[in-house]
Structure formats: structure tokens, C-alpha cells
Short mmCIF file of C-alpha atoms in Angstrom, two decimals:
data_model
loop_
_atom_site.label_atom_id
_atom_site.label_comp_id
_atom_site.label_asym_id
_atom_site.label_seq_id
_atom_site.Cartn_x
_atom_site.Cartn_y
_atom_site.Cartn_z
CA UNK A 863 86.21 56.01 78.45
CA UNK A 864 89.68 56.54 80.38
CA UNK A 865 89.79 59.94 78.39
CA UNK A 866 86.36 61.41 79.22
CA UNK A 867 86.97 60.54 82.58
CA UNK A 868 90.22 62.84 82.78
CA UNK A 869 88.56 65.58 80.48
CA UNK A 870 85.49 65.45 83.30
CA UNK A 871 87.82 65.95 85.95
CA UNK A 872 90.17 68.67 84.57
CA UNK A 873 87.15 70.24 83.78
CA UNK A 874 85.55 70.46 87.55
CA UNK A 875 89.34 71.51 88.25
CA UNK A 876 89.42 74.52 85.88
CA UNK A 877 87.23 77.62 87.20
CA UNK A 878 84.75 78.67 84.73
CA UNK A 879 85.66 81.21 82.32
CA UNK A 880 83.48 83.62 83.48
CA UNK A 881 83.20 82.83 86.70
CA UNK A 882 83.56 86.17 89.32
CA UNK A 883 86.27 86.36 91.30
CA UNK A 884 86.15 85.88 95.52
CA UNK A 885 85.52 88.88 97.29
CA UNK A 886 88.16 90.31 99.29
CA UNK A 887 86.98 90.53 102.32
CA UNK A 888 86.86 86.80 102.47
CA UNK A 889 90.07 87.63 103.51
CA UNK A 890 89.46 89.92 106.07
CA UNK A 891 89.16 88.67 110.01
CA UNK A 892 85.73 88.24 110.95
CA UNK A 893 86.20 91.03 113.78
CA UNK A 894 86.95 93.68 110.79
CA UNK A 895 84.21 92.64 108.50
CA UNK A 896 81.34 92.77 111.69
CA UNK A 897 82.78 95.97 112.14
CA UNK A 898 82.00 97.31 108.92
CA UNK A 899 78.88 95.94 108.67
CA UNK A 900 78.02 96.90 112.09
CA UNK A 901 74.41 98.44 111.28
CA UNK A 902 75.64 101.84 113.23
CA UNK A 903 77.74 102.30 110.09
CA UNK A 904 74.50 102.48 107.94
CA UNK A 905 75.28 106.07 106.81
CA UNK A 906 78.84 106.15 106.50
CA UNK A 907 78.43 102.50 103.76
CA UNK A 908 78.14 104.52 100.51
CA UNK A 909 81.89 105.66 101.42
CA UNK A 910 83.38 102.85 102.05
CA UNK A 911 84.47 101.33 98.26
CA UNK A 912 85.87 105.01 98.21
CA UNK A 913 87.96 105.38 101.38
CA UNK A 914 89.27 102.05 100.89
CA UNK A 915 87.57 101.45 104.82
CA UNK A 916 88.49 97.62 104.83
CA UNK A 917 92.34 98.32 103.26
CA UNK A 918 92.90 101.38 105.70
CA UNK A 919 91.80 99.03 108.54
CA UNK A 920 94.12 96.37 107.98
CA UNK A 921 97.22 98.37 107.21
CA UNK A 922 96.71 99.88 110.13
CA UNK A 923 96.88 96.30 112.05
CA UNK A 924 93.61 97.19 114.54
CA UNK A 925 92.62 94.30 116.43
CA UNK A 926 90.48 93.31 119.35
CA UNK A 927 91.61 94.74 122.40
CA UNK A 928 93.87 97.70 121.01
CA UNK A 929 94.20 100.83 122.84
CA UNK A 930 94.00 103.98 119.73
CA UNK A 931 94.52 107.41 119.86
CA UNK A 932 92.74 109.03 116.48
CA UNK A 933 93.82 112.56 115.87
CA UNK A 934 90.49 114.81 114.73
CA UNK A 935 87.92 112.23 113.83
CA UNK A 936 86.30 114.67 112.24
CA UNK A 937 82.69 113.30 111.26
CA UNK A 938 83.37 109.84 113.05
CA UNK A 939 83.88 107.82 109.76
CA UNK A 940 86.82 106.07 111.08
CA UNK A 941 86.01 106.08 115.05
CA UNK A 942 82.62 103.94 114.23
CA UNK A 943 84.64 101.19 112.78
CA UNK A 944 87.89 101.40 115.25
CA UNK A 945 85.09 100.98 118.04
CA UNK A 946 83.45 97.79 116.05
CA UNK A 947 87.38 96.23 115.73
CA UNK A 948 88.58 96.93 119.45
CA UNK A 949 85.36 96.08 121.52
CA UNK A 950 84.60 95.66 125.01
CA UNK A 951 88.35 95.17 125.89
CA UNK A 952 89.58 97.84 123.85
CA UNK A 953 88.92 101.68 123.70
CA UNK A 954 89.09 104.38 120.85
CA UNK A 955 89.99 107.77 122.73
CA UNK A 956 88.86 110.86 119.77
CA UNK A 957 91.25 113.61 119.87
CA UNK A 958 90.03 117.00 118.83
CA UNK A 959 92.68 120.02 119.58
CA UNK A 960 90.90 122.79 121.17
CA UNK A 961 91.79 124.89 118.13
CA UNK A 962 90.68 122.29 116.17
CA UNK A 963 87.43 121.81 117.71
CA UNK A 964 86.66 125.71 117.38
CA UNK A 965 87.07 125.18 113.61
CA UNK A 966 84.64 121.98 113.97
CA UNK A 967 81.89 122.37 116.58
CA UNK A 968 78.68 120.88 114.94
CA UNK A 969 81.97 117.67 114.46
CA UNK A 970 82.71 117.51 118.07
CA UNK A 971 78.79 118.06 119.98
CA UNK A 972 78.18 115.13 117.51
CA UNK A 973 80.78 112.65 118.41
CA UNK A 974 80.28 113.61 121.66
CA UNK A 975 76.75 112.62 121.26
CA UNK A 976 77.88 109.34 119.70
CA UNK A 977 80.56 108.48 122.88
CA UNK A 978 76.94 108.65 124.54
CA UNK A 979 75.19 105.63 123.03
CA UNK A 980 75.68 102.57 124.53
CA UNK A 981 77.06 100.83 121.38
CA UNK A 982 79.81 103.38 122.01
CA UNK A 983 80.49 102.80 125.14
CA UNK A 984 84.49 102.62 124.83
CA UNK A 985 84.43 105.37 123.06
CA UNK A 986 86.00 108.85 124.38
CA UNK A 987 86.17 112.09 123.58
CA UNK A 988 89.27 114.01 124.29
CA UNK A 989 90.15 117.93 123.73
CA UNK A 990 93.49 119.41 124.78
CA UNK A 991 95.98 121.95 123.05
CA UNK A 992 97.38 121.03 119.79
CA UNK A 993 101.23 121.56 120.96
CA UNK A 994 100.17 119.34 123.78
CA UNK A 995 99.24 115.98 123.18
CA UNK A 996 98.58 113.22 125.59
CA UNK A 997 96.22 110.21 126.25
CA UNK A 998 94.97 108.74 129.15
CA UNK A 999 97.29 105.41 128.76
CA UNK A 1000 99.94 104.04 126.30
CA UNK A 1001 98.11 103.05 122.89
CA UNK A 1002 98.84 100.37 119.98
CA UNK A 1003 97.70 102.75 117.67
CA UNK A 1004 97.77 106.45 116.97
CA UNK A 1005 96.19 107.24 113.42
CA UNK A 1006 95.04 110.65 111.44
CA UNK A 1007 93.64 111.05 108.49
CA UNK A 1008 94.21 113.85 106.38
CA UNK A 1009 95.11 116.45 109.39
CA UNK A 1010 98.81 115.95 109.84
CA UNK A 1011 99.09 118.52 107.41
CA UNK A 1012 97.41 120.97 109.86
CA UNK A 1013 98.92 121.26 112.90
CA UNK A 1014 102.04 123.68 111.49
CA UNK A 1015 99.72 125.68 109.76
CA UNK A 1016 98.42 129.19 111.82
CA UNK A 1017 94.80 128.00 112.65
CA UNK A 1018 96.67 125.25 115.09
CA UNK A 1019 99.24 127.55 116.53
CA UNK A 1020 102.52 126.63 114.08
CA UNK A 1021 102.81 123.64 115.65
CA UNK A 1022 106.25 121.93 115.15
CA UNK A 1023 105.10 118.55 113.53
CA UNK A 1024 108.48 116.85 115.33
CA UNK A 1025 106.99 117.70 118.74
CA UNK A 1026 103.90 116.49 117.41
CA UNK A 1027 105.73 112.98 116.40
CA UNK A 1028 107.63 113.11 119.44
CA UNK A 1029 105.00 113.04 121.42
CA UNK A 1030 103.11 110.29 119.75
CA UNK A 1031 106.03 108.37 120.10
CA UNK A 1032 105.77 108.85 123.75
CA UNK A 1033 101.71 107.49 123.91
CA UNK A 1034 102.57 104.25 121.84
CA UNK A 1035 103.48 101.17 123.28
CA UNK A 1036 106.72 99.53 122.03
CA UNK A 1037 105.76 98.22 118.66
CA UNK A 1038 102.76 100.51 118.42
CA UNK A 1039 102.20 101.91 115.57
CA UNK A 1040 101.56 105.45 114.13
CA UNK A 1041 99.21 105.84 110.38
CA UNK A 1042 99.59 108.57 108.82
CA UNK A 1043 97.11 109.53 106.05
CA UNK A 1044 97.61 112.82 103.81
CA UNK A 1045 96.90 114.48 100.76
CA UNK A 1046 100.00 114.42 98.39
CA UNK A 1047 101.32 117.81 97.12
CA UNK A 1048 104.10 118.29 94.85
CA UNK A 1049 107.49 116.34 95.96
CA UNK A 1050 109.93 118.42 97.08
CA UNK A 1051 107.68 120.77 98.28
CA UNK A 1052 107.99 119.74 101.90
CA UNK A 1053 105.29 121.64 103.73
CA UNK A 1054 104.54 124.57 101.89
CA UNK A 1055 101.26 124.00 101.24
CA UNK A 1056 99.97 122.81 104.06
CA UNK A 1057 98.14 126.08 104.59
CA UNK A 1058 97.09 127.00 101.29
CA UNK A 1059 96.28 123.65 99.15
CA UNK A 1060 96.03 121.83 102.44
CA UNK A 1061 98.54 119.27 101.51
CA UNK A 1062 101.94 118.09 102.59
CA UNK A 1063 105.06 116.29 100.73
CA UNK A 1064 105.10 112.54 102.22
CA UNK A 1065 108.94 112.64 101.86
CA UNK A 1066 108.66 115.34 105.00
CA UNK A 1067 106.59 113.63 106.73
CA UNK A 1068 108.89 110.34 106.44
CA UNK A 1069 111.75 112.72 107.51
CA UNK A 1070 110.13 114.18 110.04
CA UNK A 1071 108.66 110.96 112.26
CA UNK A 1072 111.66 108.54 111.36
CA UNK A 1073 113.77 111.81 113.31
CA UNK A 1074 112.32 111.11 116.89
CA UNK A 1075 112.66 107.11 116.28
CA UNK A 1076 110.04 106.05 114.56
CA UNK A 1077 111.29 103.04 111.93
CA UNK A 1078 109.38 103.59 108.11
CA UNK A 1079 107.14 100.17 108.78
CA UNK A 1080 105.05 100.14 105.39
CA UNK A 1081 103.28 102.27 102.83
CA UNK A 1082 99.85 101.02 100.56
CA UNK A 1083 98.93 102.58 97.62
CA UNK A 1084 95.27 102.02 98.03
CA UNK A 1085 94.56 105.98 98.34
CA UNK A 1086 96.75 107.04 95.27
CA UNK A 1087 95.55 108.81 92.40
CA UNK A 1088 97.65 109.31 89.45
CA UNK A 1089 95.13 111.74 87.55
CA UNK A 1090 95.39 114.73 91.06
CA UNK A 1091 97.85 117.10 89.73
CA UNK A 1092 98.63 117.71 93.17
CA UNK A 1093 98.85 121.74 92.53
CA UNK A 1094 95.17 122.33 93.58
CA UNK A 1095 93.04 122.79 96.54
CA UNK A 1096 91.87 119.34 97.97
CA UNK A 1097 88.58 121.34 98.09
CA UNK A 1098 88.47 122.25 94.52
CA UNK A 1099 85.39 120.42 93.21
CA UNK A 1100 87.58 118.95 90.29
CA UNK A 1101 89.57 116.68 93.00
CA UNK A 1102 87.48 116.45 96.22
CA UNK A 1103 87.03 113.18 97.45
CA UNK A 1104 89.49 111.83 95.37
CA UNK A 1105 92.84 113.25 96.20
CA UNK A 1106 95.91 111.68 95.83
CA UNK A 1107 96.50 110.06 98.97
CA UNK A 1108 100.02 108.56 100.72
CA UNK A 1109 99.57 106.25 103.74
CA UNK A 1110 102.28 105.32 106.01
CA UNK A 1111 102.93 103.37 108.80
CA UNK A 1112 105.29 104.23 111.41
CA UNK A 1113 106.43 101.44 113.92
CA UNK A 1114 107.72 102.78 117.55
CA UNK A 1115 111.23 99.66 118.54
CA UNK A 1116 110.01 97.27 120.94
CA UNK A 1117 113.65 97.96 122.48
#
């Protein structure tokens, strides 16, 4: 009897052989998983298990309450769930360039529509020269998304992506934090094709924000692709929507 007794009880021990694993965003703060399911978000879901929303949202450390600076939100994707995270006490301030925004009109009348609706209410909308950025107030958080890669290329001006860092190091708090998101081109290639495959090397981009103080604070993997050959268009219908992506997190010294 002594023996089916311990089998019985190893036995509710053990997980089931085919039993499914937890999800993973049991793991996730409630704040981050209301914000993705916010019902706002309804178009932007079938994305999400693509752009890696929930992994992008915690490497980039958003909380209640932050202060972030996006650079070219481009369709909103992003700002939606940034504005779900920071709430009432926080506020998500949209960057577009002005040469940017020429480039992206239908993008900017629509977030501008979106900073509109109440449920968007600390949301703003923000347009100012590429070579000169700003924000209202110092930020936790500055993040782009696949558009560091264009402010040195003509369309932007040339601008030098060191001033660029340099001035996002001046927006951040202490212990802020910059994201960077890119396509991947061809290491060693530093920025060369920035302006024709619309990628960048992440080794210049490393180079190039740890140079105005930044300290290397993290990279994830959950963008990469091994299968992008990294020597074609990010457009090219072979790769789009599925480039190989770096992310990296830069932190600004609290001293």
C-alpha cells in the first residue's frame, strides 16, 4: 500500500507528458499585458507574434509613469502600446522629422488623428528638423525602430548619427535608456547601405552611441534571422517583414 501511495504522489508531482507549456506572458507585468490587449490595438494583433511586441516591450524596460521619446512611429504600432504601459502619469511624445514627415504624410495626419482620441490623451505629436532633436522634458526612454539607419542618408539631410546620439543623450534622464532597433546588413559594412538596402552594421551603431557616453546595456536576439542574407533590400518581397533584426539597449550613467 506504502508503494502506491508514493507512485500516486510522484505521479501528481510529474507534469503530464503532453501537457502544453505556460504561456509567456504569464510572465509579463499585468500593466504590459493590458496594454497589448488594450482593444485599441485590435488591428495592429495579427503583428504581434511577428514583431516580438511583448519581448520588444520588456527589453526596453517601459513602465507606468515613463516619460518616451519614439523616433518616427511610423504607422503607430509601437506608440499604441507605449501609451497602454505609461498611462495617465506618463506620456509618449511621437517624433516625426519634418523631412521625415514629407516622406510619410498619410503616417503623420493619422497619428495625429490618434493623439486626438481620448484613449490617447498623453499622447503627442512632435515635428522638428532631423539635425535638431529635442523634447519637451527629460525622458526614461528614447526608442526607434528601424529608422536609425535613416537619418545619414540624403532624404534626412546627412545627418551625423553622433549628433543624433548626442543629443538623445542630452533628453534622457540619468539611467534612461536609448533602444535601438535596425535591420542588419553585412558586418563590416558600417553604414554603407543605409541608403540603398536601407540597413546599417550594428557594430557602427555600438561605436557610434557608446562615443558620446552611452554604456552597451543589453542586446536580445528576439528579431534575428539567420536565413536574411543581409545583401538585399529590406523591401525585397523575399525578406520583408522578416529581416534580420539587432536590438540594443543603450543606458545613459546615473553619474
Amino acid at each position: 500500500m506504502r508503494t502506491l501511495v508514493l507512485a500516486a504522489v510522484i505521479a501528481l508531482a510529474l507534469p503530464a507528458a503532453d501537457a502544453a507549456p505556460a504561456p509567456q506572458d504569464t510572465m509579463q507585468p499585468p500593466y504590459l499585458t493590458a496594454a497589448i490587449n488594450d482593444p485599441g490595438r485590435q488591428a495592429d494583433r495579427a503583428d504581434d507574434a511577428r514583431r516580438k511586441i511583448a519581448q520588444v516591450m520588456a527589453f526596453a524596460e517601459v513602465k507606468p509613469g515613463d516619460k518616451v521619446l519614439e523616433l518616427i512611429p511610423g504607422s503607430g504600432y509601437f506608440t499604441r502600446v507605449f501609451s497602454g504601459v505609461v498611462g495617465a502619469k506618463g506620456h509618449v511624445y511621437a517624433l516625426w522629422p519634418n523631412e521625415y514627415a514629407a516622406e510619410a504624410q498619410s503616417d503623420v495626419v493619422n497619428l495625429r488623428k490618434l493623439a486626438r482620441q481620448p484613449h490617447y490623451a498623453n499622447v503627442s505629436v512632435l515635428t522638428q528638423p532631423a539635425a535638431s532633436l529635442d523634447a519637451p522634458e527629460s525622458v526614461d526612454l528614447v526608442f526607434t525602430s528601424q529608422n536609425y539607419h535613416d537619418y545619414p542618408d540624403r532624404f534626412m539631410g546627412k545627418v551625423d548619427p553622433v549628433m543624433l546620439d548626442r543629443q538623445v543623450f542630452k533628453v534622457l534622464k540619468p539611467g534612461g535608456v536609448f533602444v535601438v532597433i535596425d535591420h542588419v546588413a553585412p558586418a563590416g559594412s558600417g553604414m554603407r547601405d543605409t541608403d540603398t538596402l536601407h540597413r546599417i552594421d550594428p557594430a557602427i551603431v555600438r561605436k557610434q552611441a557608446e562615443s558620446v557616453g552611452f554604456v552597451f546595456d543589453g542586446q536580445s536576439d528576439a528579431l534575428r534571422n539567420p536565413a536574411d542574407p543581409h545583401d538585399i533590400k529590406v523591401f525585397d518581397k523575399s525578406i520583408r517583414g522578416h529581416t534580420d533584426q539587432f536590438m540594443y539597449r543603450f543606458r545613459k550613467p546615473k553619474g
